[in-house]
mmCIF file of C-alpha atoms in Angstrom:
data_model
loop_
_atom_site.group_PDB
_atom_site.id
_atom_site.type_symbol
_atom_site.label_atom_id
_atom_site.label_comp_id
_atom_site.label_asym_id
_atom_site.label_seq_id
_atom_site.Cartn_x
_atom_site.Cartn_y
_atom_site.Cartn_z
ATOM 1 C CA UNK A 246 61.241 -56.514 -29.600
ATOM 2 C CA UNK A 247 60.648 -55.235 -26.348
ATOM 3 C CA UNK A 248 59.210 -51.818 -27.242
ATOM 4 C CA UNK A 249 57.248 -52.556 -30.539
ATOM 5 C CA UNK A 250 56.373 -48.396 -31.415
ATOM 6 C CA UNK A 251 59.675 -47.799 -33.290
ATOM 7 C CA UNK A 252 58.284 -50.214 -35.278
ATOM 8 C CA UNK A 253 54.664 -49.529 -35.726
ATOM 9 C CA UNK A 254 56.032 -45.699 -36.651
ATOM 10 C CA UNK A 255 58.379 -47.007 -39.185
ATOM 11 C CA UNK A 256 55.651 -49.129 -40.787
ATOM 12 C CA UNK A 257 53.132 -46.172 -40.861
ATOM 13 C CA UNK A 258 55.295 -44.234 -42.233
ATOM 14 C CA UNK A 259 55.861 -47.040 -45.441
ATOM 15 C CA UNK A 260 52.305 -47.431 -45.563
ATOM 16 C CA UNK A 261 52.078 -43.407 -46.262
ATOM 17 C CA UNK A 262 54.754 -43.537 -48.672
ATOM 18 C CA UNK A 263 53.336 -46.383 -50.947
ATOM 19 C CA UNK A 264 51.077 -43.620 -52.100
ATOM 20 C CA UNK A 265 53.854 -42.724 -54.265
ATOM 21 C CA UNK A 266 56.176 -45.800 -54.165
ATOM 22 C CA UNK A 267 53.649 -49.125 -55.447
ATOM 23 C CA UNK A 268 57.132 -51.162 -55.868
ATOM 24 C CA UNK A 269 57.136 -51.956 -52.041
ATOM 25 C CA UNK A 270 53.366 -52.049 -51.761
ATOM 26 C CA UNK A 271 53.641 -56.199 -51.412
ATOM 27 C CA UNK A 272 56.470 -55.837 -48.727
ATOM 28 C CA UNK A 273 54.527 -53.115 -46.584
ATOM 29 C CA UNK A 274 51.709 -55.238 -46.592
ATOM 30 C CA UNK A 275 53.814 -57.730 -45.341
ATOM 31 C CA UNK A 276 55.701 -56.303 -43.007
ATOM 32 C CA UNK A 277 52.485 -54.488 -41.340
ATOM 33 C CA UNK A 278 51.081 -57.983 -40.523
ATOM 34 C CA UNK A 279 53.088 -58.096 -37.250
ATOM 35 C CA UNK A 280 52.811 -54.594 -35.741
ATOM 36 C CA UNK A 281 51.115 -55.931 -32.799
ATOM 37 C CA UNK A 282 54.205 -58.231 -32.075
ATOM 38 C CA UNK A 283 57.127 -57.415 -34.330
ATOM 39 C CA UNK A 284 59.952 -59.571 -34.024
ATOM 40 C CA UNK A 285 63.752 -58.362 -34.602
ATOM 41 C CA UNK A 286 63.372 -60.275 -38.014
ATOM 42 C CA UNK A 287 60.790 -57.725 -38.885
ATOM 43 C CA UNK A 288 62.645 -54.976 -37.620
ATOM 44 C CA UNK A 289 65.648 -55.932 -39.496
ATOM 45 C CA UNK A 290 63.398 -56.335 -42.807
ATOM 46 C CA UNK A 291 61.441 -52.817 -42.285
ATOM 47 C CA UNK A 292 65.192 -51.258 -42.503
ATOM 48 C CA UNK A 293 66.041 -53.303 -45.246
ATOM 49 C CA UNK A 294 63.520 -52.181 -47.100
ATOM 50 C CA UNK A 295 64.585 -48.584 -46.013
ATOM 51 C CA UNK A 296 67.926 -49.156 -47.647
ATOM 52 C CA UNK A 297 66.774 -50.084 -51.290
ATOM 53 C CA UNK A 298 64.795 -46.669 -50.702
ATOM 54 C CA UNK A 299 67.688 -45.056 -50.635
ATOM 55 C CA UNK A 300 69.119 -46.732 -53.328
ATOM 56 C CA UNK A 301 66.467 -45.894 -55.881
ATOM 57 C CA UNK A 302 64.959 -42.471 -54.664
ATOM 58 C CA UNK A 303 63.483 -41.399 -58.439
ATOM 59 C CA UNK A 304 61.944 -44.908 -58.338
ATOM 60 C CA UNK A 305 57.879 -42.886 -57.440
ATOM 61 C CA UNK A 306 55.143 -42.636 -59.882
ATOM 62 C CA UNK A 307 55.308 -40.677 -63.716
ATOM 63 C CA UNK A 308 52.568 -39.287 -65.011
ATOM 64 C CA UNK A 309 53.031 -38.642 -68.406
ATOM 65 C CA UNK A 310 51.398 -35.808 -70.560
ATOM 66 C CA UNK A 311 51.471 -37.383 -73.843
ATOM 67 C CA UNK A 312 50.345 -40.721 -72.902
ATOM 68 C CA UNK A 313 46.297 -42.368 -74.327
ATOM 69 C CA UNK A 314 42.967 -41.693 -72.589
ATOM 70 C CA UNK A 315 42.715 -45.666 -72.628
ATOM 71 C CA UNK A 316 42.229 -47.846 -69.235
ATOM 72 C CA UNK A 317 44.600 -50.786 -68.766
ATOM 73 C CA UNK A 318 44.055 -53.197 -66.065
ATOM 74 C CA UNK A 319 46.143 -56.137 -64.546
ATOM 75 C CA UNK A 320 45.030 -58.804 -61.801
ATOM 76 C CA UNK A 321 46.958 -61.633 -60.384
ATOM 77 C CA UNK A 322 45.983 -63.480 -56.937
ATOM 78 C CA UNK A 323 49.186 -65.806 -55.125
ATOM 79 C CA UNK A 324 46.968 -69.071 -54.091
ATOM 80 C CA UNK A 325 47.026 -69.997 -50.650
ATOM 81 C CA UNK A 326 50.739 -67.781 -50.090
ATOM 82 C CA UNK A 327 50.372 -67.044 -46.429
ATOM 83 C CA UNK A 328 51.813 -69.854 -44.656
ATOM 84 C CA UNK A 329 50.081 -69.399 -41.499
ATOM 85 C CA UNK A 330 46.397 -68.419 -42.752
ATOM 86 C CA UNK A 331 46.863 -70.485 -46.379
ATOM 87 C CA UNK A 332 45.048 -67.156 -47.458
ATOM 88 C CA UNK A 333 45.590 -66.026 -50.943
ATOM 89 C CA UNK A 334 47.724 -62.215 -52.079
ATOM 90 C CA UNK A 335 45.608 -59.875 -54.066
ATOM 91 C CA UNK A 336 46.995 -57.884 -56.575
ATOM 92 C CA UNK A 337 46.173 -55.652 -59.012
ATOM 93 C CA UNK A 338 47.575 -52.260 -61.403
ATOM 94 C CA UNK A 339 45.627 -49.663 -63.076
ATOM 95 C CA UNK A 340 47.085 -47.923 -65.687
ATOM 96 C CA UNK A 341 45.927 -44.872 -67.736
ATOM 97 C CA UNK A 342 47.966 -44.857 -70.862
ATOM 98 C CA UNK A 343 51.453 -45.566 -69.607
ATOM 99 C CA UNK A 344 50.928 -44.026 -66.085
ATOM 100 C CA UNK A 345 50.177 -45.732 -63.209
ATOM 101 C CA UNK A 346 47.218 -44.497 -61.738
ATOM 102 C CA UNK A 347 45.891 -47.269 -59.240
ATOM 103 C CA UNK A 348 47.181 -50.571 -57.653
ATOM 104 C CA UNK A 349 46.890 -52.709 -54.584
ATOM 105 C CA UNK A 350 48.263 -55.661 -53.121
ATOM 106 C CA UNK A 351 46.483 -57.319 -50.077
ATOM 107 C CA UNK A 352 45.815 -60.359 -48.715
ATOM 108 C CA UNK A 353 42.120 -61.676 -49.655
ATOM 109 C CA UNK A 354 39.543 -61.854 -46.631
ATOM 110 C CA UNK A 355 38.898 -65.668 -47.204
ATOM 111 C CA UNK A 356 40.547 -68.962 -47.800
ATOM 112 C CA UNK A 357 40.274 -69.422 -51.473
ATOM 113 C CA UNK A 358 39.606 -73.690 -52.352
ATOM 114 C CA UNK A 359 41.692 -73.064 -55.883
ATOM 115 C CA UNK A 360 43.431 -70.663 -57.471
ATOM 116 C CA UNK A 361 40.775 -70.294 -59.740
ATOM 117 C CA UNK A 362 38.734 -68.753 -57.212
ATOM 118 C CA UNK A 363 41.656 -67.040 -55.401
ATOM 119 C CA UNK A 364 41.675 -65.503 -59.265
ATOM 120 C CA UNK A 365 38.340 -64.256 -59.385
ATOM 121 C CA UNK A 366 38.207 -62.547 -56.314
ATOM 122 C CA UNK A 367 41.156 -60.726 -57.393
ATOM 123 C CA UNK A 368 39.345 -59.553 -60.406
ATOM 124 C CA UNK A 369 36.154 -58.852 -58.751
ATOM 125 C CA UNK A 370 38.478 -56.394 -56.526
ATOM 126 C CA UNK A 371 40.016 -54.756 -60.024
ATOM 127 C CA UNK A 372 36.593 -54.659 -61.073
ATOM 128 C CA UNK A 373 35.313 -52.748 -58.484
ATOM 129 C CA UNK A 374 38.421 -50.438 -58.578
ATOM 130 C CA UNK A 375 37.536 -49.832 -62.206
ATOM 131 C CA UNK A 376 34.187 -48.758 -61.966
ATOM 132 C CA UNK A 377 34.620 -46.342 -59.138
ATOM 133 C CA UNK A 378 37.404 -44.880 -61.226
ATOM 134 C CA UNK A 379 35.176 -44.692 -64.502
ATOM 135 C CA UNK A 380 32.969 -42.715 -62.408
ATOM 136 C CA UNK A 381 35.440 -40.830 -60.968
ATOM 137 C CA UNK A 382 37.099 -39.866 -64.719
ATOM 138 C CA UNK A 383 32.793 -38.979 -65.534
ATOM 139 C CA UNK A 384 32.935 -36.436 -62.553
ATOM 140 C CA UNK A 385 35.761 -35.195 -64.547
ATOM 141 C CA UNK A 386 34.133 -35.101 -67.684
ATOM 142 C CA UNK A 387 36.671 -36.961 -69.054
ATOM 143 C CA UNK A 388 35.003 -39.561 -71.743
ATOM 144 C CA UNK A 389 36.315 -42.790 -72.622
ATOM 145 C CA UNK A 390 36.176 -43.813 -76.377
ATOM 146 C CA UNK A 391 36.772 -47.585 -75.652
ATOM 147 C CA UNK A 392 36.345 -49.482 -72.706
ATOM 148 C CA UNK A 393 38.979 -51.174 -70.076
ATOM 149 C CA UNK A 394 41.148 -53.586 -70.892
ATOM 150 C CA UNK A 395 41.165 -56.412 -68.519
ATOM 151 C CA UNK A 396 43.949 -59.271 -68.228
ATOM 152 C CA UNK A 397 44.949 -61.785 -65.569
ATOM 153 C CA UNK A 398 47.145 -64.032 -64.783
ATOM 154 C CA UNK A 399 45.519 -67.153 -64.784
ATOM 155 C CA UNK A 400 48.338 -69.969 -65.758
ATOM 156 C CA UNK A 401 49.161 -72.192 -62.514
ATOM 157 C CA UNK A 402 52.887 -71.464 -61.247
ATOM 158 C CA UNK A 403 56.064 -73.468 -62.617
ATOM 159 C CA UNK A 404 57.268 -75.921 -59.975
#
């Protein structure tokens, strides 16, 4: 692309609205990777992306009234999935009851040497996540009777 700021806009504005929208969290994250030289593939993907927006616009985030005081908590890493760093995906959801109330997706900071490690640094992330949130929920004064369930993915993929 010859002028890249239509695109760097476009992606700031995703990036704002997967406060609300964690279904295209992985995609934003993706797509952001080349706002310093997007490409007319990128471009192309960005509105793409805009179009299945459209498509589901009551798609955002429920919080639900009726739903258990109980912490839920899902990890899964993608080994080595960027094919130009071999850096492993992060991901993780946090869910109070049945409503989402956290989640992240992002690529981890170093090369992982298995998936088993690429694993537990996306659990140490969730971890972290959790506690500030169990603090945060304290602040509240609102009291846990059990503690957070934890569970990861940790089978290799099918080939």
């Amino acid at each position: 692309m010859s002028d890249p700021t239509s695109y760097r806009s476009l992606i700031g504005r995703l990036i704002y609205l997967t406060n609300t929208r964690p279904d295209i969290s992985y995609t934003v994250q993706h797509l952001s990777q080349f706002v310093s030289q997007p490409l007319l593939p990128h471009y192309n993907a960005a509105i793409r992306l805009l179009r299945y927006l459209k498509t589901s616009p009551s798609s955002g985030i429920l919080l639900s009234a009726t739903s258990s005081l109980k912490l839920n908590a899902f990890a899964d890493s993608d080994w080595a999935r960027c094919p130009d760093s071999r850096k492993s995906i992060t991901g993780f959801c946090i869910l109070l009851g049945s409503s989402l109330v956290s989640w992240k997706s992002k690529k981890q900071q170093t090369v992982s040497r298995s998936s088993t490690e690429a694993e537990y640094k996306s659990l140490a992330s969730l971890t972290c996540e959790l506690q500030w949130l169990q603090h945060l929920f304290k602040d509240l004064r609102i009291t846990f009777h059990s503690p957070a369930s934890v569970y990861c993915d940790n089978r290799p993929p099918s080939t």
